[in-house]
Amino acid sequence: MPLEFGLWRVDDKPVRVTTRPMPLESRLEELIEADPGILGQPLLLIGRQVTTQYGKVVDLLGMDAEGGLHVLELKRDRTPREVVAQVLDYGSWVLELTNEQIRDIYTAYARGRGLAEELDEAFALRFGGSPPEALNSTHALTIVASEIDAATERIVTYLASGFQLPVNVLFFRYFEDEGRSYLARTWLIDEAEAVVPSAGAKGRGKQEPWNGTDWYVSFGDESGSRSWDDALHYGFVSAGGGEWFSRTMRSLPLGARVFTHIPKVGYVGVGTVAGEPQPFEDAALTIDGESRRLADLPLEGTYRRAEESAERDGEDRREWIVPITWERAVPREEALWRPGFFANQNSACKLRARFTIDEVSRHFGVIDGSTDD
């Protein structure tokens, strides 16, 4: 049974505050939209009154920090079968939403509120980081109500506890006292006992499509090690210090377009892979039309050589160099960074983040590629 609670004003003697019906469902929507924290968990709202492909309308659609989707349906004066069947129908729709469809839903929502920000920016502002590559790998269904009857309670508990479906009821109590209004909440199924959001779409988590060309490169510009000034001037990216760091860098294919990022600084260049990966001591770059050994050039940084990589564990710690023809590259001080930009710990990986590709390309004045599934 849900926890029943009351509210007392205790300025002098205890006076119980009267529970009132919520004036309108739309008013509760507005309150949740203004502060999703009312729901008791961090959420980014991405849609309000969202029409499904079946012609139904979802009251509120949210996203959590893992990219999972949350259906929030506000109900009054509905029979048990209607309220539960409807929210399950919405779940079947959410399950199939693609990355692009989710972004379109947010774009329409943001434009309707007069916002120009993209989903990636809003996600970063809400959760402090870029969204995961796979959105909608889980989803949760929440019925928001002031009260439900015993049959609805039995059905929801049966589905959640017996079949691990991610459905729950969030109760709101609305109080008025001397011209002031208050909200209080409680769950049908305690949050600590609630099932993990549905993993029905896990493994099918919706990624942005990759265009087959763009790659992300993390360039560790570090004091006493590699230098971005060298990479900018002579045309290369590099990684080393261990197999984990160099393996992905060595996988960059000839002709790939790389978006180069200095961790905790920003994007500093876009260019094209112009040669095969080589260890530092063997690496040759074309300088003013002439092939020159990188090791013979005047360098700001230091790079681990083969004879320095014979560590006790036998791991290859050499610096691996990948020649790059820069389309546009800038000094570290002119790096570009915006909330929601893609960044991760891999030295190199496929870049699917359309927001990052578009904004970095626009800023640096480079031609963007087309996106194919």
Tab-separated table of C-alpha atoms in Angstrom:
chain	number	residue	atom	x	y	z
A	1	MET	CA	0.000	0.000	0.000
A	2	PRO	CA	1.275	3.513	-0.667
A	3	LEU	CA	2.301	5.539	2.343
A	4	GLU	CA	-0.513	7.832	3.464
A	5	PHE	CA	0.564	11.056	5.081
A	6	GLY	CA	-0.829	14.293	6.372
A	7	LEU	CA	0.446	17.816	6.867
A	8	TRP	CA	0.100	19.921	10.014
A	9	ARG	CA	0.789	23.583	10.670
A	10	VAL	CA	2.441	23.874	14.094
A	11	ASP	CA	2.963	27.618	14.617
A	12	ASP	CA	0.969	27.286	17.821
A	13	LYS	CA	-1.185	24.239	18.350
A	14	PRO	CA	-1.206	21.557	15.617
A	15	VAL	CA	-3.654	22.360	12.820
A	16	ARG	CA	-4.047	19.803	10.058
A	17	VAL	CA	-3.773	21.257	6.576
A	18	THR	CA	-6.589	20.152	4.320
A	19	THR	CA	-5.865	18.066	1.224
A	20	ARG	CA	-7.420	19.514	-1.923
A	21	PRO	CA	-7.883	18.115	-5.413
A	22	MET	CA	-5.275	19.398	-7.846
A	23	PRO	CA	-7.145	22.103	-9.825
A	24	LEU	CA	-6.023	20.899	-13.259
A	25	GLU	CA	-3.743	18.213	-14.670
A	26	SER	CA	-2.140	20.921	-16.781
A	27	ARG	CA	-1.153	22.779	-13.606
A	28	LEU	CA	0.758	19.725	-12.360
A	29	GLU	CA	2.424	19.430	-15.770
A	30	GLU	CA	3.539	23.030	-15.476
A	31	LEU	CA	4.987	22.471	-12.020
A	32	ILE	CA	6.926	19.401	-13.116
A	33	GLU	CA	8.143	21.196	-16.231
A	34	ALA	CA	9.364	24.107	-14.118
A	35	ASP	CA	11.251	21.773	-11.753
A	36	PRO	CA	11.521	18.064	-12.674
A	37	GLY	CA	13.174	17.570	-9.262
A	38	ILE	CA	9.625	17.466	-7.902
A	39	LEU	CA	9.622	13.867	-9.150
A	40	GLY	CA	12.451	12.956	-6.786
A	41	GLN	CA	15.050	12.034	-9.404
A	42	PRO	CA	17.230	14.041	-11.821
A	43	LEU	CA	15.508	14.218	-15.197
A	44	LEU	CA	15.789	16.337	-18.315
A	45	LEU	CA	12.366	16.938	-19.847
A	46	ILE	CA	12.528	16.457	-23.605
A	47	GLY	CA	8.848	16.635	-24.534
A	48	ARG	CA	5.400	17.742	-23.399
A	49	GLN	CA	2.165	16.582	-25.020
A	50	VAL	CA	4.133	14.362	-27.407
A	51	THR	CA	2.041	12.681	-30.099
A	52	THR	CA	2.890	9.049	-30.724
A	53	GLN	CA	2.735	7.341	-34.106
A	54	TYR	CA	-0.569	5.822	-32.940
A	55	GLY	CA	-2.187	9.219	-32.457
A	56	LYS	CA	-2.022	9.136	-28.649
A	57	VAL	CA	-0.492	11.952	-26.586
A	58	VAL	CA	2.132	11.453	-23.858
A	59	ASP	CA	1.890	14.121	-21.164
A	60	LEU	CA	5.609	14.397	-20.370
A	61	LEU	CA	8.698	12.616	-21.684
A	62	GLY	CA	11.970	12.813	-19.772
A	63	MET	CA	15.523	11.497	-19.992
A	64	ASP	CA	17.827	10.416	-17.165
A	65	ALA	CA	21.605	10.732	-16.895
A	66	GLU	CA	22.111	7.335	-18.593
A	67	GLY	CA	20.030	8.328	-21.611
A	68	GLY	CA	17.032	6.240	-20.532
A	69	LEU	CA	13.560	7.586	-21.324
A	70	HIS	CA	10.810	8.202	-18.760
A	71	VAL	CA	7.130	8.364	-19.683
A	72	LEU	CA	5.145	10.471	-17.219
A	73	GLU	CA	1.409	10.193	-17.581
A	74	LEU	CA	-0.944	12.283	-15.451
A	75	LYS	CA	-4.341	10.662	-14.877
A	76	ARG	CA	-7.663	11.570	-13.313
A	77	ASP	CA	-11.041	9.863	-13.447
A	78	ARG	CA	-9.898	6.834	-15.455
A	79	THR	CA	-10.737	3.162	-14.966
A	80	PRO	CA	-7.894	0.806	-13.915
A	81	ARG	CA	-7.788	-0.951	-17.273
A	82	GLU	CA	-7.562	2.310	-19.179
A	83	VAL	CA	-4.790	3.895	-17.121
A	84	VAL	CA	-2.506	0.849	-17.081
A	85	ALA	CA	-3.172	-0.215	-20.673
A	86	GLN	CA	-2.495	3.298	-21.926
A	87	VAL	CA	0.862	3.693	-20.191
A	88	LEU	CA	1.944	0.243	-21.433
A	89	ASP	CA	0.958	1.282	-24.952
A	90	TYR	CA	3.196	4.331	-24.574
A	91	GLY	CA	5.997	2.032	-23.442
A	92	SER	CA	5.712	0.007	-26.652
A	93	TRP	CA	6.079	3.252	-28.613
A	94	VAL	CA	9.060	4.516	-26.602
A	95	LEU	CA	10.850	1.183	-27.024
A	96	GLU	CA	11.226	1.752	-30.754
A	97	LEU	CA	12.283	5.413	-30.717
A	98	THR	CA	15.553	5.972	-32.584
A	99	ASN	CA	18.299	8.412	-31.676
A	100	GLU	CA	17.153	10.761	-34.444
A	101	GLN	CA	13.506	10.605	-33.365
A	102	ILE	CA	14.448	11.389	-29.761
A	103	ARG	CA	16.452	14.395	-30.903
A	104	ASP	CA	13.577	15.565	-33.089
A	105	ILE	CA	11.212	15.345	-30.109
A	106	TYR	CA	13.552	17.484	-28.022
A	107	THR	CA	14.085	19.994	-30.840
A	108	ALA	CA	10.325	20.506	-31.207
A	109	TYR	CA	9.968	20.865	-27.428
A	110	ALA	CA	12.837	23.361	-27.155
A	111	ARG	CA	11.600	25.454	-30.087
A	112	GLY	CA	8.151	25.563	-28.539
A	113	ARG	CA	9.684	27.079	-25.413
A	114	GLY	CA	11.761	29.572	-27.375
A	115	LEU	CA	15.058	27.741	-26.807
A	116	ALA	CA	17.719	27.358	-29.476
A	117	GLU	CA	19.844	24.792	-27.637
A	118	GLU	CA	20.366	21.254	-28.918
A	119	LEU	CA	19.782	18.105	-26.860
A	120	ASP	CA	23.526	17.704	-26.225
A	121	GLU	CA	23.740	21.190	-24.708
A	122	ALA	CA	20.650	20.733	-22.549
A	123	PHE	CA	21.905	17.324	-21.370
A	124	ALA	CA	25.300	18.767	-20.419
A	125	LEU	CA	23.706	21.633	-18.512
A	126	ARG	CA	21.430	19.214	-16.642
A	127	PHE	CA	23.845	16.366	-15.918
A	128	GLY	CA	27.308	17.879	-16.360
A	129	GLY	CA	28.468	15.774	-19.313
A	130	SER	CA	27.678	14.781	-22.870
A	131	PRO	CA	24.900	12.227	-23.481
A	132	PRO	CA	25.836	8.576	-23.967
A	133	GLU	CA	26.274	7.405	-27.554
A	134	ALA	CA	23.342	5.019	-27.113
A	135	LEU	CA	20.118	6.701	-26.064
A	136	ASN	CA	16.952	4.871	-24.989
A	137	SER	CA	18.668	1.685	-23.832
A	138	THR	CA	16.156	1.626	-20.942
A	139	HIS	CA	12.799	3.180	-20.210
A	140	ALA	CA	10.483	3.652	-17.236
A	141	LEU	CA	6.719	4.263	-17.048
A	142	THR	CA	5.255	6.428	-14.296
A	143	ILE	CA	1.587	7.109	-13.657
A	144	VAL	CA	1.244	10.398	-11.780
A	145	ALA	CA	-2.004	10.532	-9.807
A	146	SER	CA	-3.586	11.960	-6.708
A	147	GLU	CA	-5.171	8.590	-5.994
A	148	ILE	CA	-5.921	5.220	-7.593
A	149	ASP	CA	-8.348	2.482	-6.743
A	150	ALA	CA	-7.437	-0.927	-5.337
A	151	ALA	CA	-7.635	-2.668	-8.732
A	152	THR	CA	-5.134	-0.308	-10.324
A	153	GLU	CA	-2.783	-0.785	-7.374
A	154	ARG	CA	-2.986	-4.575	-7.740
A	155	ILE	CA	-2.345	-4.445	-11.489
A	156	VAL	CA	0.685	-2.154	-11.238
A	157	THR	CA	2.188	-4.131	-8.342
A	158	TYR	CA	1.612	-7.393	-10.239
A	159	LEU	CA	3.324	-6.128	-13.389
A	160	ALA	CA	6.245	-4.519	-11.565
A	161	SER	CA	6.879	-7.225	-8.991
A	162	GLY	CA	5.758	-10.287	-10.899
A	163	PHE	CA	7.061	-9.456	-14.379
A	164	GLN	CA	9.722	-6.813	-13.637
A	165	LEU	CA	8.026	-4.240	-15.861
A	166	PRO	CA	9.279	-0.692	-15.173
A	167	VAL	CA	5.917	0.731	-14.128
A	168	ASN	CA	5.127	2.633	-10.937
A	169	VAL	CA	2.670	5.165	-9.553
A	170	LEU	CA	3.755	8.497	-8.120
A	171	PHE	CA	1.153	9.999	-5.796
A	172	PHE	CA	0.892	13.728	-5.271
A	173	ARG	CA	-0.969	15.336	-2.412
A	174	TYR	CA	-2.035	18.938	-2.905
A	175	PHE	CA	-2.521	21.132	0.170
A	176	GLU	CA	-3.811	24.662	0.659
A	177	ASP	CA	-3.295	26.670	3.794
A	178	GLU	CA	-3.983	30.382	4.315
A	179	GLY	CA	-3.511	31.286	0.672
A	180	ARG	CA	-0.462	29.055	0.143
A	181	SER	CA	-0.317	25.859	-1.916
A	182	TYR	CA	1.879	22.818	-1.215
A	183	LEU	CA	2.741	19.541	-2.927
A	184	ALA	CA	3.885	16.308	-1.314
A	185	ARG	CA	4.694	13.009	-3.000
A	186	THR	CA	5.036	9.304	-2.345
A	187	TRP	CA	5.453	6.189	-4.529
A	188	LEU	CA	3.215	3.147	-4.758
A	189	ILE	CA	6.283	0.916	-4.876
A	190	ASP	CA	9.131	2.208	-2.761
A	191	GLU	CA	11.992	3.490	-4.928
A	192	ALA	CA	14.440	1.188	-3.160
A	193	GLU	CA	12.278	-1.808	-4.142
A	194	ALA	CA	11.316	-0.628	-7.633
A	195	VAL	CA	12.578	-2.642	-10.571
A	196	VAL	CA	15.424	-1.423	-12.713
A	197	PRO	CA	14.076	0.474	-15.766
A	198	SER	CA	13.245	-1.855	-18.628
A	199	ALA	CA	16.201	-3.218	-20.539
A	200	GLY	CA	13.951	-4.345	-23.359
A	201	ALA	CA	15.811	-2.104	-25.761
A	202	LYS	CA	19.235	-2.763	-24.281
A	203	GLY	CA	21.672	-3.802	-26.958
A	204	ARG	CA	19.396	-1.988	-29.347
A	205	GLY	CA	20.216	1.278	-27.586
A	206	LYS	CA	19.792	3.868	-30.253
A	207	GLN	CA	23.082	5.351	-31.451
A	208	GLU	CA	23.490	8.230	-33.805
A	209	PRO	CA	24.451	6.945	-37.273
A	210	TRP	CA	28.113	7.056	-38.264
A	211	ASN	CA	29.024	8.599	-41.625
A	212	GLY	CA	31.943	6.203	-42.136
A	213	THR	CA	34.485	9.042	-42.228
A	214	ASP	CA	34.650	11.089	-39.025
A	215	TRP	CA	36.782	10.104	-36.047
A	216	TYR	CA	37.418	11.613	-32.633
A	217	VAL	CA	41.039	11.974	-31.504
A	218	SER	CA	42.108	12.855	-27.981
A	219	PHE	CA	45.522	14.546	-27.988
A	220	GLY	CA	47.123	14.558	-24.547
A	221	ASP	CA	49.041	17.832	-24.635
A	222	GLU	CA	51.051	17.377	-21.459
A	223	SER	CA	54.029	19.125	-19.915
A	224	GLY	CA	57.141	16.959	-20.269
A	225	SER	CA	55.479	14.782	-22.916
A	226	ARG	CA	53.852	15.322	-26.319
A	227	SER	CA	53.154	18.873	-27.470
A	228	TRP	CA	50.220	20.226	-29.464
A	229	ASP	CA	52.553	22.902	-30.885
A	230	ASP	CA	54.532	20.101	-32.573
A	231	ALA	CA	51.386	18.393	-33.920
A	232	LEU	CA	49.966	21.679	-35.175
A	233	HIS	CA	53.185	22.781	-36.883
A	234	TYR	CA	54.269	19.502	-38.460
A	235	GLY	CA	50.910	17.789	-39.031
A	236	PHE	CA	50.311	14.705	-36.883
A	237	VAL	CA	48.448	13.237	-33.929
A	238	SER	CA	49.939	10.710	-31.540
A	239	ALA	CA	49.414	8.565	-28.471
A	240	GLY	CA	51.559	6.256	-26.383
A	241	GLY	CA	52.476	5.128	-22.918
A	242	GLY	CA	50.741	1.778	-23.187
A	243	GLU	CA	48.781	-0.555	-25.430
A	244	TRP	CA	45.423	0.848	-24.279
A	245	PHE	CA	46.411	4.356	-25.347
A	246	SER	CA	48.011	3.573	-28.694
A	247	ARG	CA	45.787	0.744	-29.955
A	248	THR	CA	42.872	2.941	-31.055
A	249	MET	CA	45.213	5.575	-32.506
A	250	ARG	CA	46.848	2.866	-34.665
A	251	SER	CA	43.392	1.913	-35.972
A	252	LEU	CA	42.852	5.262	-37.740
A	253	PRO	CA	42.362	4.482	-41.456
A	254	LEU	CA	43.998	6.393	-44.271
A	255	GLY	CA	41.675	9.185	-45.458
A	256	ALA	CA	39.705	9.381	-42.214
A	257	ARG	CA	38.689	12.846	-41.066
A	258	VAL	CA	39.751	13.499	-37.464
A	259	PHE	CA	38.319	16.001	-34.989
A	260	THR	CA	41.139	16.581	-32.523
A	261	HIS	CA	40.421	17.409	-28.901
A	262	ILE	CA	42.742	18.327	-26.044
A	263	PRO	CA	41.225	16.971	-22.814
A	264	LYS	CA	39.790	19.651	-20.521
A	265	VAL	CA	40.617	22.294	-23.151
A	266	GLY	CA	38.553	21.792	-26.306
A	267	TYR	CA	38.699	21.060	-30.026
A	268	VAL	CA	41.790	22.398	-31.754
A	269	GLY	CA	41.786	20.958	-35.263
A	270	VAL	CA	40.104	19.064	-38.073
A	271	GLY	CA	42.200	17.182	-40.598
A	272	THR	CA	42.626	14.089	-42.749
A	273	VAL	CA	44.786	11.044	-42.053
A	274	ALA	CA	47.605	11.230	-44.609
A	275	GLY	CA	49.723	8.206	-43.741
A	276	GLU	CA	50.001	4.939	-41.846
A	277	PRO	CA	50.669	4.915	-38.079
A	278	GLN	CA	54.383	4.584	-37.251
A	279	PRO	CA	56.397	4.495	-34.026
A	280	PHE	CA	58.076	7.811	-33.244
A	281	GLU	CA	61.627	6.786	-34.169
A	282	ASP	CA	60.492	5.630	-37.655
A	283	ALA	CA	57.868	8.299	-38.358
A	284	ALA	CA	58.395	10.436	-41.465
A	285	LEU	CA	56.336	13.526	-42.318
A	286	THR	CA	56.151	15.607	-45.463
A	287	ILE	CA	57.499	19.066	-44.641
A	288	ASP	CA	57.527	21.639	-47.475
A	289	GLY	CA	57.282	18.816	-49.998
A	290	GLU	CA	60.182	16.908	-48.466
A	291	SER	CA	60.049	13.729	-46.376
A	292	ARG	CA	61.624	14.372	-42.966
A	293	ARG	CA	62.079	12.098	-39.966
A	294	LEU	CA	60.061	13.481	-37.079
A	295	ALA	CA	62.865	12.582	-34.662
A	296	ASP	CA	65.229	14.906	-36.572
A	297	LEU	CA	62.951	17.946	-36.333
A	298	PRO	CA	63.152	20.597	-33.583
A	299	LEU	CA	60.393	19.568	-31.180
A	300	GLU	CA	58.808	21.177	-28.142
A	301	GLY	CA	57.687	17.869	-26.641
A	302	THR	CA	59.321	14.557	-25.816
A	303	TYR	CA	58.139	11.223	-27.251
A	304	ARG	CA	58.844	7.726	-26.004
A	305	ARG	CA	61.090	5.690	-28.313
A	306	ALA	CA	61.425	1.923	-28.788
A	307	GLU	CA	64.478	1.609	-26.570
A	308	GLU	CA	62.605	3.429	-23.802
A	309	SER	CA	59.542	1.198	-23.952
A	310	ALA	CA	61.062	-2.034	-22.658
A	311	GLU	CA	59.356	-1.778	-19.297
A	312	ARG	CA	59.238	-4.528	-16.711
A	313	ASP	CA	55.823	-5.700	-17.867
A	314	GLY	CA	56.964	-5.910	-21.512
A	315	GLU	CA	54.137	-3.665	-22.720
A	316	ASP	CA	54.661	-1.575	-25.846
A	317	ARG	CA	54.765	1.991	-24.548
A	318	ARG	CA	56.135	3.662	-27.678
A	319	GLU	CA	54.635	6.858	-29.035
A	320	TRP	CA	52.743	6.147	-32.250
A	321	ILE	CA	52.527	8.911	-34.840
A	322	VAL	CA	49.725	9.351	-37.406
A	323	PRO	CA	50.394	11.945	-40.167
A	324	ILE	CA	47.569	14.480	-40.596
A	325	THR	CA	46.843	17.064	-43.261
A	326	TRP	CA	45.113	19.820	-41.308
A	327	GLU	CA	42.052	21.412	-42.898
A	328	ARG	CA	42.024	23.863	-40.027
A	329	ALA	CA	43.927	23.809	-36.745
A	330	VAL	CA	44.486	26.434	-34.073
A	331	PRO	CA	46.738	26.969	-31.044
A	332	ARG	CA	45.639	25.545	-27.738
A	333	GLU	CA	44.570	29.014	-26.579
A	334	GLU	CA	41.984	29.188	-29.377
A	335	ALA	CA	40.371	25.819	-28.661
A	336	LEU	CA	36.596	25.472	-29.036
A	337	TRP	CA	34.446	23.965	-26.306
A	338	ARG	CA	30.714	24.043	-25.646
A	339	PRO	CA	28.564	22.130	-23.159
A	340	GLY	CA	27.370	18.905	-24.788
A	341	PHE	CA	30.419	18.387	-27.009
A	342	PHE	CA	31.583	14.789	-27.304
A	343	ALA	CA	34.675	13.724	-25.378
A	344	ASN	CA	35.886	10.431	-23.980
A	345	GLN	CA	39.040	8.692	-22.774
A	346	ASN	CA	39.856	6.774	-25.953
A	347	SER	CA	42.800	8.073	-27.970
A	348	ALA	CA	40.644	7.608	-31.076
A	349	CYS	CA	37.120	6.395	-31.815
A	350	LYS	CA	34.354	6.781	-34.390
A	351	LEU	CA	32.654	10.157	-34.008
A	352	ARG	CA	28.870	9.888	-34.213
A	353	ALA	CA	27.951	13.035	-32.267
A	354	ARG	CA	26.219	15.135	-34.903
A	355	PHE	CA	26.013	18.195	-32.663
A	356	THR	CA	29.804	18.145	-32.140
A	357	ILE	CA	30.529	17.536	-35.835
A	358	ASP	CA	28.228	20.335	-36.954
A	359	GLU	CA	29.381	22.945	-34.452
A	360	VAL	CA	33.119	22.248	-34.767
A	361	SER	CA	32.869	22.160	-38.574
A	362	ARG	CA	30.961	25.445	-38.598
A	363	HIS	CA	33.372	27.135	-36.207
A	364	PHE	CA	36.468	26.052	-38.125
A	365	GLY	CA	34.885	26.675	-41.519
A	366	VAL	CA	35.379	23.145	-42.826
A	367	ILE	CA	32.991	21.249	-45.106
A	368	ASP	CA	30.807	18.793	-43.243
A	369	GLY	CA	30.268	15.274	-44.532
A	370	SER	CA	26.939	13.605	-45.088
A	371	THR	CA	25.556	11.076	-42.639
A	372	ASP	CA	24.564	7.582	-43.719
A	373	ASP	CA	23.133	4.815	-41.607
